[in-house]
PDB file of C-alpha atoms in Angstrom:
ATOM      1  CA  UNK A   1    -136.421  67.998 -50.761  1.00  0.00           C
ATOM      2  CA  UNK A   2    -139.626  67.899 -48.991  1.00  0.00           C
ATOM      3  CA  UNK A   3    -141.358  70.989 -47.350  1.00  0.00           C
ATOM      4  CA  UNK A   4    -142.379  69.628 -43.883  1.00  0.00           C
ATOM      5  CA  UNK A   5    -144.981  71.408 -42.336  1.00  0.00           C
ATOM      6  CA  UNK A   6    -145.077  71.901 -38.520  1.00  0.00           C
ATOM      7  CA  UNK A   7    -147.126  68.812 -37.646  1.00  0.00           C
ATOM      8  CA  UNK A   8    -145.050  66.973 -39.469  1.00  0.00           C
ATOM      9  CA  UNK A   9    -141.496  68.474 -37.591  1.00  0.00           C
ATOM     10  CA  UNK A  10    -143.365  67.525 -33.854  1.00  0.00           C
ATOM     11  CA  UNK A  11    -144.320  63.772 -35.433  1.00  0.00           C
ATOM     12  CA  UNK A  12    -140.750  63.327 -36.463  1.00  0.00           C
ATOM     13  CA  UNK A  13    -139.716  65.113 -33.028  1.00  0.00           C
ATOM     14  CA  UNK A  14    -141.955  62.553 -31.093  1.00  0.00           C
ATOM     15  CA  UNK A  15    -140.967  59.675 -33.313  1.00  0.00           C
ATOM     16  CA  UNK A  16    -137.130  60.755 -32.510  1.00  0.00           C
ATOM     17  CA  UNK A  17    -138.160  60.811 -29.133  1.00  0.00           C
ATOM     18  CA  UNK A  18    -139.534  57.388 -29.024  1.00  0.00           C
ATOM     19  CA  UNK A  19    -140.413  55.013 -32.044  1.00  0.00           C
ATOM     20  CA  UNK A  20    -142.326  52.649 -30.432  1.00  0.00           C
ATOM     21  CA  UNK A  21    -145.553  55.360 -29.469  1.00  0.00           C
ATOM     22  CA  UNK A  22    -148.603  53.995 -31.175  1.00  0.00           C
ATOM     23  CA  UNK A  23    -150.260  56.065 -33.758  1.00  0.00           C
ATOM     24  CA  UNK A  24    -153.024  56.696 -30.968  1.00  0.00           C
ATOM     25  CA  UNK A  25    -150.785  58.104 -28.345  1.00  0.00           C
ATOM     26  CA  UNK A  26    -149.361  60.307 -31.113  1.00  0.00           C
ATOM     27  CA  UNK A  27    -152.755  61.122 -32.959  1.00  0.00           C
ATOM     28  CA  UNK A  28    -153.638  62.517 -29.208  1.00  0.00           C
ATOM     29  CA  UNK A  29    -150.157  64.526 -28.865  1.00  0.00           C
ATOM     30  CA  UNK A  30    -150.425  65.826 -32.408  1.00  0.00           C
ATOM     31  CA  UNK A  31    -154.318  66.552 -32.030  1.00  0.00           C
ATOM     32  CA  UNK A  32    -155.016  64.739 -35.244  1.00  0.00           C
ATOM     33  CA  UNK A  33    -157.293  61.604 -35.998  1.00  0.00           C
ATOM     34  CA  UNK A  34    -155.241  57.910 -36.499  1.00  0.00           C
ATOM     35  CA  UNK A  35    -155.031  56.963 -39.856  1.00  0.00           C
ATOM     36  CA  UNK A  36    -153.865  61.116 -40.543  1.00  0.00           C
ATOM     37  CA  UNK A  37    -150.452  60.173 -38.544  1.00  0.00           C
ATOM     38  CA  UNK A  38    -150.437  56.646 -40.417  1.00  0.00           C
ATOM     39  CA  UNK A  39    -150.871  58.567 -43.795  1.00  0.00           C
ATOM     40  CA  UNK A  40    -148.601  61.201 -42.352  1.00  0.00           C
ATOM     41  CA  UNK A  41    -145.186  58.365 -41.413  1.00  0.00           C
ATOM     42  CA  UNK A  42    -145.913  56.525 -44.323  1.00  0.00           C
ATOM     43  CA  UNK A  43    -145.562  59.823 -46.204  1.00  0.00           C
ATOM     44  CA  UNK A  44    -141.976  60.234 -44.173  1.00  0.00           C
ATOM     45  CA  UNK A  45    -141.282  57.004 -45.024  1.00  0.00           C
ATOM     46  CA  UNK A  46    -141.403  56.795 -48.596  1.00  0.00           C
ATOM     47  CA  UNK A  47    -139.639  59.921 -49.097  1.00  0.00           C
ATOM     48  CA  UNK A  48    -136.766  58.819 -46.937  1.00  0.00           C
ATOM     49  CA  UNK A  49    -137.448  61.096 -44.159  1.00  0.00           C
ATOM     50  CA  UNK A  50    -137.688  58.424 -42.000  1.00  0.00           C
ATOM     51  CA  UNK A  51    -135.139  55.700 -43.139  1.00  0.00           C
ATOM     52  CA  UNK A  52    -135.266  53.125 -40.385  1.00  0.00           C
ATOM     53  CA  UNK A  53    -136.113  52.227 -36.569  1.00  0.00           C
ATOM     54  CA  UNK A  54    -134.091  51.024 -34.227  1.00  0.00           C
ATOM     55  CA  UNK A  55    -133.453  49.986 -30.828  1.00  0.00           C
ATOM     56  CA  UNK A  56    -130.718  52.032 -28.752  1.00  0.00           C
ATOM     57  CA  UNK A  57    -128.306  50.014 -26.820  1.00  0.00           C
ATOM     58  CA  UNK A  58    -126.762  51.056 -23.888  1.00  0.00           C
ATOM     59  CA  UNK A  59    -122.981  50.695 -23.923  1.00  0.00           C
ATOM     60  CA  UNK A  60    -122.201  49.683 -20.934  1.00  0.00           C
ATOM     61  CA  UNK A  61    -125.090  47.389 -20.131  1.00  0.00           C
ATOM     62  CA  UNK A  62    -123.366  44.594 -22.750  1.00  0.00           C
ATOM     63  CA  UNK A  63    -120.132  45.449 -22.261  1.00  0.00           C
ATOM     64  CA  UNK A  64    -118.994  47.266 -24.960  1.00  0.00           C
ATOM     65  CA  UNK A  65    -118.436  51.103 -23.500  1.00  0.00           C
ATOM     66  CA  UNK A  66    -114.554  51.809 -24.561  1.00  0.00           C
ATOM     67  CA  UNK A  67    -115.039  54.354 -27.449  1.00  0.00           C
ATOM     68  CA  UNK A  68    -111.752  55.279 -29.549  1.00  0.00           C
ATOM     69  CA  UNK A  69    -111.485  57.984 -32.220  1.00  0.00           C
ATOM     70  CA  UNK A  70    -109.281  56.648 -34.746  1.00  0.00           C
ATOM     71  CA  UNK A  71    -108.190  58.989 -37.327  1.00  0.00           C
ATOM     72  CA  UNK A  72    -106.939  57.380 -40.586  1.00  0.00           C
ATOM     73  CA  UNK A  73    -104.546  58.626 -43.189  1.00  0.00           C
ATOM     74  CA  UNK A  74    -104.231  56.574 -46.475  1.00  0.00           C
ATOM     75  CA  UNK A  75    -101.540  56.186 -48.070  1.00  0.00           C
ATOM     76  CA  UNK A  76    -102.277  57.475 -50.905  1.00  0.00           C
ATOM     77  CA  UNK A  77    -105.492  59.117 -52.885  1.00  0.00           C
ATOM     78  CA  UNK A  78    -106.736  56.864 -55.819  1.00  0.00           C
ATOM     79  CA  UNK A  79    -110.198  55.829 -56.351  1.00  0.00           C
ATOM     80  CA  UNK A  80    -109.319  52.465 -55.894  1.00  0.00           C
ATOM     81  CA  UNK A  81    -107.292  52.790 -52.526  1.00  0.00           C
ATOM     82  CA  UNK A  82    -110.466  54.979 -51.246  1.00  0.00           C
ATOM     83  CA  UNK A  83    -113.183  52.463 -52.554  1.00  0.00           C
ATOM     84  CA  UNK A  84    -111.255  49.291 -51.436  1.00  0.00           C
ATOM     85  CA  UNK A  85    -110.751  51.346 -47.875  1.00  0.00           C
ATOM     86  CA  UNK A  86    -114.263  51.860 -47.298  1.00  0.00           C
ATOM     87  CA  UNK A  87    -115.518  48.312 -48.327  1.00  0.00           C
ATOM     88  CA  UNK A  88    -112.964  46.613 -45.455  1.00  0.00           C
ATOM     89  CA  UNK A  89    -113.956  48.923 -43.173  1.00  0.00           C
ATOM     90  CA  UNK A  90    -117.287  48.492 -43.707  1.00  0.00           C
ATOM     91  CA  UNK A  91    -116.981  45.204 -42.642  1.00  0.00           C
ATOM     92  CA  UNK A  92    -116.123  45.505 -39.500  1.00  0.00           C
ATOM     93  CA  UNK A  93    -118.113  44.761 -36.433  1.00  0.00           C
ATOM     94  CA  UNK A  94    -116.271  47.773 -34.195  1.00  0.00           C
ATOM     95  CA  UNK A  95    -116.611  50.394 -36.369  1.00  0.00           C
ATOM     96  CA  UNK A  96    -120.013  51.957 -35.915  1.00  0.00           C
ATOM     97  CA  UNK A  97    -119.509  55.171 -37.582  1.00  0.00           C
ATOM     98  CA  UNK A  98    -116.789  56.030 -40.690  1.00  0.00           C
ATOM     99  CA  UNK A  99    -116.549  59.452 -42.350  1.00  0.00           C
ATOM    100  CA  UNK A 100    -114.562  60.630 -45.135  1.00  0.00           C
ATOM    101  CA  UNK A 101    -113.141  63.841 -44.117  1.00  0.00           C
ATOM    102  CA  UNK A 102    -111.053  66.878 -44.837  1.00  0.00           C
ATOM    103  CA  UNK A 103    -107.873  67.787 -42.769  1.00  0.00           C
ATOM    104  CA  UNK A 104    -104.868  66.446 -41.801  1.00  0.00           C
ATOM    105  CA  UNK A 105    -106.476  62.725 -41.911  1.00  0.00           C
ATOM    106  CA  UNK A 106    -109.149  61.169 -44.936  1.00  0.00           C
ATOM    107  CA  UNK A 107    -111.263  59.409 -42.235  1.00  0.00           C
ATOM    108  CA  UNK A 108    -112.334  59.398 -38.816  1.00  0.00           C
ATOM    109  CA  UNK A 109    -113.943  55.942 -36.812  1.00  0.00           C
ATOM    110  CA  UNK A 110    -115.793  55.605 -34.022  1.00  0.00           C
ATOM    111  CA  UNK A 111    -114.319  52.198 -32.791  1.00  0.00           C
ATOM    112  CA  UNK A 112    -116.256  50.589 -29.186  1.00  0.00           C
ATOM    113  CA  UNK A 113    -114.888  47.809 -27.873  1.00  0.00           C
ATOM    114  CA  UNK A 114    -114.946  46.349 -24.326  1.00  0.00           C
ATOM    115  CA  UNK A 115    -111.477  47.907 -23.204  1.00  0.00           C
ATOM    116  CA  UNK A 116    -108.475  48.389 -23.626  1.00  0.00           C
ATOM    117  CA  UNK A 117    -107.028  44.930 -24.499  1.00  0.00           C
ATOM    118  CA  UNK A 118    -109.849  44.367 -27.020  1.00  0.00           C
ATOM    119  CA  UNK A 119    -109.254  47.777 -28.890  1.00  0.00           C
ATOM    120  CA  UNK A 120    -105.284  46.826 -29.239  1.00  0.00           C
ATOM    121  CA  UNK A 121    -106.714  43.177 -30.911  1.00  0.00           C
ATOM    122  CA  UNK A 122    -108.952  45.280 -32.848  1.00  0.00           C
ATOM    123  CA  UNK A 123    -106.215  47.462 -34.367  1.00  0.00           C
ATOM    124  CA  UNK A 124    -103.445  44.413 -35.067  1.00  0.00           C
ATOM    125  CA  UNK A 125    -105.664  42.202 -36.125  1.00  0.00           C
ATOM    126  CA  UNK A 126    -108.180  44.339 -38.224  1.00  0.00           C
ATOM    127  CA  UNK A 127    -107.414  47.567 -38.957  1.00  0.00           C
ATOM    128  CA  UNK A 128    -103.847  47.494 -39.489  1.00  0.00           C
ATOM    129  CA  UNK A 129    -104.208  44.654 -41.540  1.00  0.00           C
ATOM    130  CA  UNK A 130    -106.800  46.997 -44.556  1.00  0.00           C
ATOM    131  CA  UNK A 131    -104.402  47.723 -47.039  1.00  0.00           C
ATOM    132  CA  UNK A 132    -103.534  51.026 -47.981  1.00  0.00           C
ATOM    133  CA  UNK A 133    -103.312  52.560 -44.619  1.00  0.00           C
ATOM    134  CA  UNK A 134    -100.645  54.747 -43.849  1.00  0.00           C
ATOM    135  CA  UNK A 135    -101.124  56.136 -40.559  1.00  0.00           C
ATOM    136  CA  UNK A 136    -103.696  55.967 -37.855  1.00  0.00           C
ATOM    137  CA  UNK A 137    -103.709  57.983 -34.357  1.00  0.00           C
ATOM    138  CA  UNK A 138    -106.576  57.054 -31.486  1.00  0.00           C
ATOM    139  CA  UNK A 139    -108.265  58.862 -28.868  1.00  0.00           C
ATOM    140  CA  UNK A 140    -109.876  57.423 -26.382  1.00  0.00           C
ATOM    141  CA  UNK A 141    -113.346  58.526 -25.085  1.00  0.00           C
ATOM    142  CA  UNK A 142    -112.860  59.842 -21.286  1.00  0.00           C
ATOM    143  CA  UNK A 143    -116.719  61.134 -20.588  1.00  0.00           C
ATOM    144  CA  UNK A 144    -119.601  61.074 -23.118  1.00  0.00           C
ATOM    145  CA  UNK A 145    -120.741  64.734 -22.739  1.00  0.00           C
ATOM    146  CA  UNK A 146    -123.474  64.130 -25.649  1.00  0.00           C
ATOM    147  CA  UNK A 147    -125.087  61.837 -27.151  1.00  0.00           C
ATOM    148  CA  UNK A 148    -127.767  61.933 -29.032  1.00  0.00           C
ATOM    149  CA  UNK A 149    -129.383  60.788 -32.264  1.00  0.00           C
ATOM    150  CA  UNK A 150    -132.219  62.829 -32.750  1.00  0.00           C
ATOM    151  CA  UNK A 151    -131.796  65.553 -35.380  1.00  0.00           C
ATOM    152  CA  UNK A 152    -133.825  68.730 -35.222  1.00  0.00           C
ATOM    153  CA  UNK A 153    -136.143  69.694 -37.940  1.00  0.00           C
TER     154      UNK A 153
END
């Protein structure tokens, strides 16, 4: 793992912040010259600090703000059940987040939809059709307390 040094923790805090600042309006915040914050993100970048940017939708602005929890219990444990789990949900469009997890359930989703009615499409005619599921239970999103991606360093 990388040491990061303190400039480096407020360029990636900046950069969290908002991708899109030009190297000059972050050369001035950081109090360093230009092509020392190119060197600098390129650095971040090829060690896979930095991994990609992206734009951040809002939710409700295109329709899609009905977020479900869906935890997922397979039927069984094999290597092959797991790895053919993951690639089908992989695949789908809903699903923006999957994690393998410990507990009661092996994974949790994070489904969005546009409501109701789309979610209960979602789960007959995707997920309940992935083989090797053998129990799912959904909660549905009531207020969005937090949300953030940015990760402190």
């Amino acid at each position: 793992m990388i040491q990061l040094d303190t400039i480096d923790k407020k360029l990636l805090h900046f950069l969290q912040q908002d991708s899109k600042q030009t190297n000059k309006e972050l050369s001035n915040k950081l109090n360093l010259s230009v092509t020392a914050v190119y060197e600098r993100i390129k650095k971040l970048e090829r060690e896979e600090i930095i991994s990609k940017y992206v734009a951040l939708i809002n939710k409700k602005s295109v329709g899609k703000a009905f977020v479900t929890f869906c935890s997922i219990k397979l039927v069984q444990h094999s290597k092959d059940y797991v790895v053919d789990f993951e690639k089908q949900v992989a695949n789908l469009e809903e699903v923006l987040e999957c994690y393998h997890i410990s507990g009661d359930y092996d994974y949790l989703l994070k489904v969005i939809v546009a409501d109701m009615d789309e979610f209960r499409e979602f789960m007959v005619k995707k997920l309940t059709t992935i083989s090797h599921i053998g129990s799912t239970h959904s909660a549905f999103m009531i207020n969005e307390v937090k949300h953030t991606t940015a990760i402190k360093v």
